[in-house]
Coordinates of N, CA, C and O in Angstrom, one line a residue:
M16 N -122.2 110.3 -56.4 CA -122.7 109.4 -54.7 C -123.7 110.2 -54.4 O -123.6 109.5 -53.3
Q17 N -124.3 110.6 -54.6 CA -126.0 112.1 -54.0 C -126.6 110.5 -54.4 O -126.5 109.5 -55.1
R18 N -126.9 110.3 -52.4 CA -128.3 109.5 -52.4 C -129.6 109.6 -51.8 O -129.6 111.1 -51.8
D19 N -130.6 109.6 -52.8 CA -132.0 109.6 -52.4 C -132.4 109.6 -50.8 O -133.1 110.9 -50.1
E20 N -131.6 109.1 -50.1 CA -131.9 108.4 -48.9 C -131.3 109.0 -47.8 O -132.2 109.8 -47.0
W21 N -130.3 110.1 -48.3 CA -129.7 111.4 -47.3 C -129.5 113.1 -48.2 O -129.8 113.9 -47.4
T22 N -130.4 112.7 -49.6 CA -131.0 114.0 -49.9 C -132.4 114.7 -49.2 O -132.7 113.9 -50.0
F23 N -132.6 115.9 -48.2 CA -134.0 115.8 -48.4 C -134.8 117.3 -48.5 O -133.2 117.1 -49.2
D24 N -135.2 118.0 -47.9 CA -136.1 118.6 -49.7 C -135.5 120.1 -48.9 O -135.0 119.9 -48.1
G25 N -134.5 120.3 -50.3 CA -134.1 121.7 -50.3 C -133.0 121.4 -50.3 O -131.8 122.4 -50.3
S26 N -132.4 119.9 -50.5 CA -130.4 120.0 -50.1 C -130.2 119.1 -51.3 O -128.4 119.0 -51.0
T27 N -130.9 119.2 -52.5 CA -129.6 118.3 -53.8 C -128.8 119.0 -54.4 O -127.9 118.8 -54.4
E28 N -129.7 120.5 -54.3 CA -128.0 121.2 -55.2 C -126.8 121.7 -53.9 O -126.2 121.5 -54.1
V29 N -127.4 121.0 -52.2 CA -126.1 121.8 -51.8 C -125.3 120.3 -51.0 O -124.6 120.2 -51.6
T30 N -126.1 119.4 -51.3 CA -125.5 117.9 -50.9 C -124.9 117.7 -52.3 O -123.8 117.0 -51.9
V31 N -124.7 118.1 -53.2 CA -124.1 117.5 -54.2 C -123.0 118.6 -54.0 O -121.8 118.3 -54.8
N32 N -123.2 119.5 -53.5 CA -121.3 120.5 -54.4 C -120.7 120.0 -52.5 O -119.2 120.9 -52.4
L33 N -121.2 119.3 -52.0 CA -120.4 118.5 -50.3 C -118.9 118.1 -51.7 O -118.1 118.0 -51.0
F34 N -119.5 117.1 -52.4 CA -118.9 116.7 -53.4 C -117.7 117.3 -54.3 O -116.1 116.9 -54.5
S35 N -118.7 118.6 -54.7 CA -117.6 119.8 -55.3 C -116.3 119.9 -54.2 O -115.3 120.2 -54.4
M36 N -116.7 121.0 -52.7 CA -116.0 121.1 -52.1 C -115.0 120.0 -51.6 O -113.5 120.8 -51.7
H37 N -115.3 118.9 -51.6 CA -114.2 118.2 -50.9 C -113.3 117.9 -52.6 O -112.0 118.5 -51.7
A38 N -113.9 118.1 -53.5 CA -112.9 118.1 -54.1 C -111.2 119.1 -54.7 O -110.4 119.2 -54.6
F39 N -111.9 120.6 -54.8 CA -112.0 122.1 -54.2 C -110.3 121.9 -53.0 O -109.1 121.5 -53.7
H40 N -111.2 121.1 -52.1 CA -109.7 120.4 -50.7 C -108.8 120.3 -51.4 O -107.9 120.5 -51.1
L41 N -109.1 118.6 -52.1 CA -108.5 118.3 -51.9 C -106.8 118.7 -53.1 O -105.8 118.6 -52.9
L42 N -107.8 118.7 -54.7 CA -106.7 119.5 -55.4 C -106.2 120.5 -55.6 O -105.4 120.5 -56.2
V43 N -107.1 121.7 -54.7 CA -106.2 123.1 -54.7 C -105.7 123.4 -53.7 O -105.4 124.0 -53.3
G44 N -106.3 122.5 -52.2 CA -105.6 122.6 -51.2 C -106.5 123.8 -50.3 O -106.3 124.1 -49.4
K45 N -107.6 124.5 -50.8 CA -108.5 125.6 -50.0 C -109.2 124.9 -48.6 O -109.9 123.9 -49.3
K46 N -109.1 125.0 -47.6 CA -110.3 124.3 -46.7 C -111.5 125.0 -46.9 O -111.3 126.2 -47.1
V47 N -111.8 124.9 -46.5 CA -114.2 124.2 -46.9 C -114.4 126.5 -46.8 O -114.8 127.1 -47.5
P48 N -113.8 126.8 -45.6 CA -114.6 128.2 -45.9 C -113.7 129.3 -46.2 O -114.7 130.7 -46.8
N49 N -112.8 128.7 -46.9 CA -111.9 129.6 -47.5 C -112.5 129.6 -49.2 O -111.7 130.0 -50.8
Q50 N -113.5 129.1 -48.9 CA -113.1 127.8 -50.8 C -114.7 129.1 -51.6 O -115.4 129.5 -50.6
K51 N -114.9 129.9 -52.2 CA -115.0 130.7 -53.2 C -116.5 130.5 -53.0 O -117.0 131.8 -52.5
W52 N -117.3 129.5 -53.2 CA -118.4 129.9 -53.0 C -119.5 130.1 -52.2 O -120.2 130.0 -51.2
L53 N -118.8 129.5 -51.1 CA -119.2 130.4 -49.5 C -118.5 131.9 -49.4 O -118.6 131.9 -48.8
L54 N -117.4 132.1 -49.5 CA -116.9 133.6 -49.5 C -117.9 133.5 -49.8 O -118.2 135.3 -49.6
D55 N -118.7 133.7 -51.1 CA -119.0 134.6 -52.1 C -120.6 135.0 -50.8 O -121.5 135.4 -51.2
Q56 N -120.7 134.3 -49.7 CA -122.3 134.0 -48.5 C -121.7 135.2 -47.5 O -122.7 134.9 -46.6
R57 N -121.2 135.1 -47.6 CA -120.3 136.7 -46.2 C -121.3 137.7 -46.3 O -122.4 138.0 -45.2
A58 N -121.9 138.1 -47.3 CA -122.7 138.7 -47.5 C -124.3 138.3 -46.8 O -125.4 139.5 -45.7
S59 N -124.6 137.6 -46.4 CA -126.4 136.5 -46.9 C -126.4 136.3 -45.9 O -127.3 136.0 -44.4
F60 N -125.0 136.1 -44.9 CA -125.0 135.1 -42.7 C -125.4 136.5 -42.8 O -126.8 136.7 -41.5
K61 N -125.7 138.5 -42.2 CA -126.6 139.6 -42.0 C -127.9 139.2 -41.9 O -129.3 138.6 -41.1
K62 N -128.2 139.1 -43.1 CA -129.4 139.2 -43.8 C -130.5 137.9 -43.9 O -131.5 137.5 -42.3
F63 N -130.3 136.5 -43.3 CA -130.5 134.9 -43.2 C -130.6 135.0 -41.4 O -131.3 134.7 -40.9
F64 N -129.1 135.1 -40.7 CA -129.4 135.8 -39.4 C -130.0 136.8 -38.2 O -130.2 136.7 -37.2
S65 N -130.8 137.0 -39.2 CA -131.3 138.2 -38.9 C -132.6 138.3 -37.9 O -133.2 138.5 -36.8
K66 N -133.5 137.5 -38.0 CA -134.2 136.0 -37.9 C -134.0 135.1 -37.6 O -132.7 134.4 -37.8
Q67 N -134.4 134.5 -36.5 CA -134.2 132.7 -36.3 C -135.0 132.2 -38.4 O -136.5 132.3 -38.9
P68 N -133.7 131.8 -38.1 CA -134.4 131.0 -40.4 C -135.4 129.9 -39.2 O -135.0 129.0 -39.2
T69 N -136.8 129.9 -41.7 CA -137.3 128.7 -41.1 C -136.7 127.8 -42.2 O -135.5 128.2 -43.2
Y70 N -137.5 126.7 -41.6 CA -137.2 125.6 -43.1 C -137.1 125.9 -44.6 O -136.7 125.7 -45.3
H71 N -138.4 126.9 -44.5 CA -138.2 127.5 -45.9 C -137.2 128.5 -45.9 O -136.6 128.6 -47.5
D72 N -137.1 129.2 -45.4 CA -135.6 130.4 -45.5 C -134.1 129.4 -46.1 O -134.0 129.6 -47.1
W73 N -134.2 128.2 -45.7 CA -132.5 127.6 -46.0 C -133.0 126.8 -47.2 O -132.1 126.9 -47.1
Q74 N -134.0 126.3 -47.3 CA -133.7 125.8 -48.6 C -134.0 126.8 -50.0 O -133.8 126.4 -51.0
N75 N -134.0 128.1 -49.6 CA -134.9 129.0 -50.8 C -133.2 129.8 -50.8 O -132.9 130.4 -51.5
D76 N -132.0 129.1 -49.6 CA -130.9 130.0 -49.7 C -129.7 129.6 -49.5 O -129.5 128.1 -48.4
Y77 N -129.2 128.7 -51.1 CA -128.2 127.6 -50.7 C -126.9 127.7 -50.0 O -126.3 127.2 -50.1
G78 N -127.0 129.6 -50.4 CA -125.6 129.3 -50.3 C -125.3 128.7 -48.3 O -124.6 128.5 -48.2
M79 N -126.0 129.8 -47.6 CA -126.2 129.2 -46.4 C -127.0 128.4 -45.8 O -127.0 127.8 -45.0
A80 N -127.5 127.3 -47.2 CA -127.5 125.7 -46.5 C -126.4 125.2 -47.1 O -125.8 124.2 -45.4
L81 N -125.7 125.0 -47.8 CA -124.1 124.5 -47.8 C -123.4 125.1 -46.8 O -122.5 124.0 -46.0
A82 N -123.6 126.0 -45.5 CA -122.3 126.5 -44.8 C -123.1 126.1 -43.8 O -122.8 126.1 -42.6
T83 N -124.3 125.4 -43.5 CA -124.6 124.3 -42.0 C -123.6 123.4 -42.6 O -122.9 122.6 -41.6
F84 N -123.2 122.3 -43.5 CA -122.6 121.4 -43.8 C -121.1 121.8 -43.5 O -120.3 120.8 -43.1
A85 N -120.8 123.3 -44.7 CA -119.2 123.3 -44.0 C -118.8 124.2 -42.7 O -117.3 123.9 -42.4
Q86 N -120.0 124.5 -41.9 CA -119.4 124.1 -40.3 C -119.3 123.0 -39.6 O -118.3 123.1 -39.4
L87 N -119.6 122.0 -40.1 CA -119.1 120.5 -39.6 C -117.9 120.1 -40.1 O -117.2 119.3 -38.9
I88 N -117.5 120.5 -41.1 CA -116.4 120.3 -41.8 C -115.6 121.2 -41.4 O -114.3 120.1 -41.5
K89 N -115.7 122.5 -41.1 CA -114.9 123.1 -40.8 C -114.1 123.3 -39.2 O -112.7 123.0 -39.7
H90 N -115.1 122.4 -39.0 CA -114.6 121.7 -37.3 C -114.5 120.9 -37.2 O -113.6 120.5 -36.0
F91 N -114.8 119.3 -37.8 CA -114.0 118.7 -37.4 C -113.5 117.6 -38.6 O -113.5 116.6 -38.5
G92 N -113.5 118.2 -39.8 CA -112.7 117.8 -40.5 C -113.2 116.1 -41.4 O -115.0 117.0 -41.4
W93 N -112.8 115.8 -42.7 CA -114.1 115.8 -44.1 C -113.5 113.8 -43.1 O -114.4 113.7 -43.6
Q94 N -113.3 113.4 -42.5 CA -113.3 111.8 -41.6 C -114.4 111.7 -41.4 O -115.0 110.9 -41.4
P95 N -115.3 112.7 -40.3 CA -116.6 111.9 -39.8 C -117.6 112.3 -41.3 O -117.9 110.7 -41.3
M96 N -117.6 113.2 -42.3 CA -118.1 113.4 -43.1 C -118.1 111.7 -43.8 O -118.9 111.3 -44.7
Y97 N -117.1 111.4 -44.1 CA -116.8 110.1 -44.8 C -117.5 109.0 -44.6 O -118.2 107.6 -44.8
K98 N -116.5 108.6 -42.9 CA -117.5 107.8 -42.2 C -119.6 107.8 -42.1 O -119.3 107.3 -42.7
F99 N -120.0 108.9 -42.8 CA -121.2 109.5 -42.7 C -121.5 108.5 -43.7 O -122.4 107.7 -44.2
M100 N -120.8 108.7 -45.2 CA -121.1 108.4 -46.3 C -120.9 106.9 -46.7 O -121.3 106.4 -47.0
K101 N -120.3 107.1 -45.5 CA -119.7 104.9 -45.6 C -120.7 104.8 -45.5 O -121.2 103.0 -46.1
E102 N -121.2 104.7 -43.6 CA -121.7 103.9 -43.5 C -123.1 104.0 -43.4 O -124.0 103.0 -43.4
Y103 N -123.9 104.7 -44.4 CA -125.0 105.3 -45.3 C -125.6 104.5 -46.5 O -126.3 103.3 -46.6
E104 N -123.9 104.0 -46.8 CA -124.0 103.4 -47.6 C -124.4 102.1 -48.0 O -125.1 101.6 -48.8
A105 N -123.1 100.9 -46.7 CA -123.7 100.7 -46.5 C -125.9 99.9 -45.9 O -125.5 98.7 -46.4
D106 N -126.0 101.1 -45.3 CA -127.4 100.6 -45.2 C -128.3 100.9 -46.1 O -128.6 100.0 -46.2
I107 N -128.3 102.0 -47.1 CA -128.2 101.6 -48.2 C -128.6 100.1 -49.2 O -129.3 100.1 -49.9
R108 N -126.8 99.4 -49.4 CA -127.0 98.7 -49.8 C -127.8 97.1 -49.3 O -128.3 96.7 -49.8
N109 N -128.1 97.7 -47.9 CA -128.4 96.6 -47.0 C -129.8 96.4 -46.7 O -130.9 96.0 -46.3
Q110 N -130.8 98.2 -47.5 CA -131.7 98.9 -46.7 C -132.5 98.0 -45.8 O -133.2 97.9 -45.3
N111 N -130.4 98.9 -44.8 CA -131.1 98.8 -43.3 C -131.7 100.5 -43.2 O -130.7 101.0 -42.7
D112 N -132.6 100.0 -42.0 CA -132.5 102.0 -40.9 C -132.6 102.7 -42.3 O -132.4 103.4 -42.0
L113 N -133.3 102.7 -43.1 CA -133.5 104.1 -44.4 C -135.1 105.0 -44.1 O -135.9 104.1 -43.6
P114 N -134.7 106.3 -43.9 CA -135.1 107.2 -43.9 C -136.2 106.7 -45.3 O -136.2 106.8 -46.3
H115 N -137.9 107.4 -44.6 CA -139.0 107.1 -45.9 C -139.4 108.5 -45.5 O -140.1 109.0 -47.6
S116 N -139.6 109.1 -45.0 CA -139.9 110.6 -45.1 C -139.4 112.1 -45.0 O -137.7 111.6 -44.9
N117 N -139.8 112.7 -45.3 CA -138.5 114.0 -45.4 C -138.0 114.2 -44.2 O -137.1 114.6 -43.9
Q118 N -138.6 113.8 -43.7 CA -138.2 114.5 -41.2 C -138.0 113.2 -41.5 O -136.4 113.7 -40.9
E119 N -137.8 112.4 -41.7 CA -136.7 111.6 -41.1 C -135.6 111.4 -41.8 O -134.7 111.0 -41.1
K120 N -135.7 111.4 -43.6 CA -134.1 112.0 -43.3 C -133.3 113.7 -42.6 O -132.2 113.5 -43.1
I121 N -134.3 114.4 -42.7 CA -133.6 115.2 -41.8 C -133.0 114.2 -40.1 O -132.0 115.1 -39.9
D122 N -133.9 114.2 -40.0 CA -133.8 113.4 -38.5 C -132.6 112.4 -38.7 O -131.2 112.1 -37.6
Q123 N -132.3 111.8 -39.6 CA -131.4 110.4 -39.6 C -130.1 111.6 -40.0 O -128.7 111.5 -39.6
W124 N -129.9 112.1 -41.0 CA -128.6 113.5 -40.4 C -128.2 113.7 -40.0 O -126.9 113.7 -39.3
V125 N -128.8 113.8 -38.9 CA -128.6 114.7 -37.1 C -128.0 113.2 -35.9 O -127.0 113.2 -35.6
L126 N -128.9 112.1 -36.5 CA -128.6 111.0 -35.1 C -127.4 109.9 -36.2 O -127.2 110.1 -35.1
R127 N -127.3 110.2 -37.5 CA -126.1 109.7 -37.7 C -124.8 110.4 -37.4 O -123.9 110.1 -37.1
Y128 N -124.8 111.1 -37.8 CA -123.5 112.6 -37.6 C -123.3 113.0 -36.0 O -122.5 113.0 -36.0
S129 N -124.6 113.0 -35.3 CA -124.1 113.1 -34.1 C -122.8 112.2 -33.2 O -122.8 112.2 -32.4
R130 N -124.4 110.7 -34.0 CA -123.2 109.4 -33.2 C -121.6 108.9 -33.8 O -121.0 109.3 -33.0
I131 N -121.3 109.5 -34.9 CA -119.7 109.4 -35.5 C -118.7 110.0 -34.5 O -118.1 110.4 -34.1
L132 N -119.9 112.1 -34.2 CA -118.9 113.4 -33.8 C -119.6 112.6 -32.3 O -118.0 112.8 -31.4
K133 N -120.1 111.9 -31.8 CA -120.6 112.3 -30.4 C -121.0 113.2 -29.6 O -120.2 113.7 -28.5
R134 N -121.5 113.7 -30.6 CA -122.1 115.2 -29.6 C -123.5 115.5 -30.9 O -123.5 115.0 -31.4
N135 N -124.4 116.0 -29.8 CA -125.7 116.1 -30.7 C -125.7 117.1 -31.7 O -125.8 118.6 -31.0
I136 N -126.1 117.4 -32.8 CA -125.4 118.8 -33.5 C -127.2 119.3 -34.5 O -127.2 120.1 -34.6
K137 N -127.5 118.3 -33.0 CA -129.5 118.9 -33.2 C -129.3 120.7 -32.7 O -129.8 121.3 -34.0
P138 N -128.7 121.6 -32.3 CA -129.4 122.9 -32.2 C -128.8 123.1 -33.0 O -129.5 124.7 -33.5
Q139 N -127.2 123.1 -34.0 CA -127.2 123.2 -34.8 C -127.9 123.5 -36.1 O -128.0 124.7 -36.1
F140 N -128.3 122.5 -36.4 CA -129.2 122.6 -37.6 C -130.4 123.4 -36.8 O -130.9 124.1 -38.0
Q141 N -130.7 123.5 -36.0 CA -132.1 124.2 -35.8 C -132.3 125.5 -35.8 O -132.8 126.8 -36.3
M142 N -130.1 125.4 -35.4 CA -129.3 127.2 -35.5 C -129.9 127.8 -36.8 O -130.3 128.8 -37.7
F143 N -129.8 126.6 -38.5 CA -130.1 127.5 -39.5 C -131.4 127.1 -40.2 O -131.2 127.0 -41.3
G144 N -132.3 126.2 -38.8 CA -133.8 126.7 -39.6 C -134.3 125.2 -39.8 O -135.8 125.3 -40.0
L145 N -133.7 124.1 -40.0 CA -133.9 122.6 -39.9 C -134.7 122.2 -39.6 O -133.8 122.5 -37.5
P146 N -135.9 121.7 -39.4 CA -136.4 121.1 -38.6 C -136.0 120.0 -38.1 O -136.2 118.5 -38.7
V147 N -136.1 119.7 -37.0 CA -135.4 118.0 -36.2 C -136.4 117.3 -34.9 O -137.4 118.5 -34.3
S148 N -137.0 116.6 -35.3 CA -137.9 115.8 -34.5 C -137.7 115.8 -33.1 O -136.5 114.8 -32.9
E149 N -138.6 116.4 -32.3 CA -138.5 115.8 -30.7 C -137.8 113.8 -31.1 O -137.3 113.4 -29.6
R150 N -138.6 112.9 -31.6 CA -137.8 111.9 -31.4 C -136.8 111.3 -31.4 O -136.6 110.2 -30.9
C151 N -136.2 112.9 -32.1 CA -134.9 112.1 -32.1 C -134.1 112.3 -30.6 O -132.4 112.0 -30.2
D152 N -135.2 113.1 -29.8 CA -133.4 113.9 -28.1 C -133.5 113.1 -27.3 O -132.8 112.9 -26.8
H153 N -134.0 111.0 -27.6 CA -133.7 110.2 -26.1 C -132.3 109.8 -26.4 O -131.5 110.5 -25.5
E154 N -131.9 109.9 -28.0 CA -130.6 109.2 -28.7 C -129.9 110.7 -28.4 O -128.5 110.3 -27.8
L155 N -130.0 111.3 -29.0 CA -129.2 112.7 -28.7 C -128.9 113.4 -27.6 O -128.2 114.0 -27.4
A156 N -129.6 112.9 -26.1 CA -129.6 113.0 -25.0 C -128.9 112.4 -24.5 O -127.7 112.8 -23.0
L157 N -127.7 111.3 -25.0 CA -126.8 110.3 -24.6 C -124.8 111.2 -24.4 O -124.4 111.3 -24.3
Y158 N -125.7 113.2 -25.8 CA -124.8 113.7 -26.1 C -124.3 114.5 -25.7 O -125.8 115.3 -25.2
Q159 N -123.7 115.2 -25.5 CA -122.9 117.5 -25.5 C -123.6 117.7 -26.4 O -123.0 117.8 -27.7
S160 N -124.6 118.4 -26.7 CA -125.4 119.8 -27.1 C -123.6 120.7 -28.4 O -123.3 120.6 -27.7
W161 N -124.0 120.2 -29.6 CA -123.3 121.2 -30.6 C -123.8 122.5 -30.8 O -124.4 121.7 -30.9
I162 N -123.2 123.2 -31.2 CA -123.4 125.0 -32.0 C -122.4 125.5 -31.4 O -121.7 126.1 -30.5
V163 N -122.8 126.4 -32.8 CA -121.8 127.7 -32.3 C -122.0 129.2 -33.2 O -122.0 128.9 -34.3
E164 N -123.1 129.5 -32.1 CA -123.3 130.5 -32.9 C -122.8 131.7 -33.0 O -123.6 132.5 -33.0
G165 N -122.0 132.0 -32.4 CA -120.6 133.3 -32.5 C -120.4 132.8 -34.6 O -120.1 134.1 -34.4
E166 N -120.6 131.7 -34.9 CA -120.6 131.8 -36.1 C -121.4 132.2 -37.8 O -122.2 132.4 -38.4
K167 N -122.9 133.2 -36.8 CA -123.9 133.4 -37.6 C -123.5 134.9 -37.5 O -123.8 135.6 -38.8
N168 N -121.3 135.6 -37.3 CA -121.0 136.7 -37.6 C -120.2 135.9 -38.7 O -119.1 135.2 -38.3
P169 N -120.2 136.4 -40.1 CA -119.2 136.0 -41.2 C -118.2 136.1 -40.9 O -116.8 135.1 -40.9
D170 N -117.5 136.8 -40.1 CA -115.9 137.5 -39.7 C -115.5 136.0 -38.7 O -114.3 136.0 -38.9
K171 N -116.4 135.2 -37.7 CA -115.9 134.4 -37.4 C -116.1 133.2 -37.9 O -115.1 132.1 -37.8
F172 N -117.3 133.4 -39.1 CA -117.2 131.9 -39.9 C -115.8 131.5 -40.6 O -115.6 130.6 -40.6
F173 N -116.0 132.6 -41.1 CA -114.9 133.1 -41.7 C -113.1 132.9 -41.3 O -112.8 133.1 -41.9
N174 N -113.7 132.5 -40.1 CA -112.3 132.9 -39.8 C -110.8 132.1 -39.5 O -111.1 130.9 -38.8

């Protein structure tokens, strides 16, 4: 189910693990932050967030990159991810509103997920070092910003 249209540079290994996390959640009943591959990242949080991470940092730390998406699932559940995938799949099938560049893929993640949540997740993506372009700002202004800065601390993330 992984699609090139929503898989941007550095996220191939990360987005494929969304499906593994989902299967583990359904089959074993473990909530996302309690799954082993995320728990193994506890020590990475301090180093990763010791400065403002860059996109390069994000691309080179698969565990923290996975935490970007895991945080959305932790706070909003799996339903928004289902909706995101279903709507994107329909657009792929119909060749409708698809991104062409890497930057457009990142922007589309933020725009599409923000629409579903009715919250602006750009600050959250930027907290992890993902570059979201200003051309998204007009539409994102419709929504309240959403960011969980406190979860840079692993004790809060894994709470």
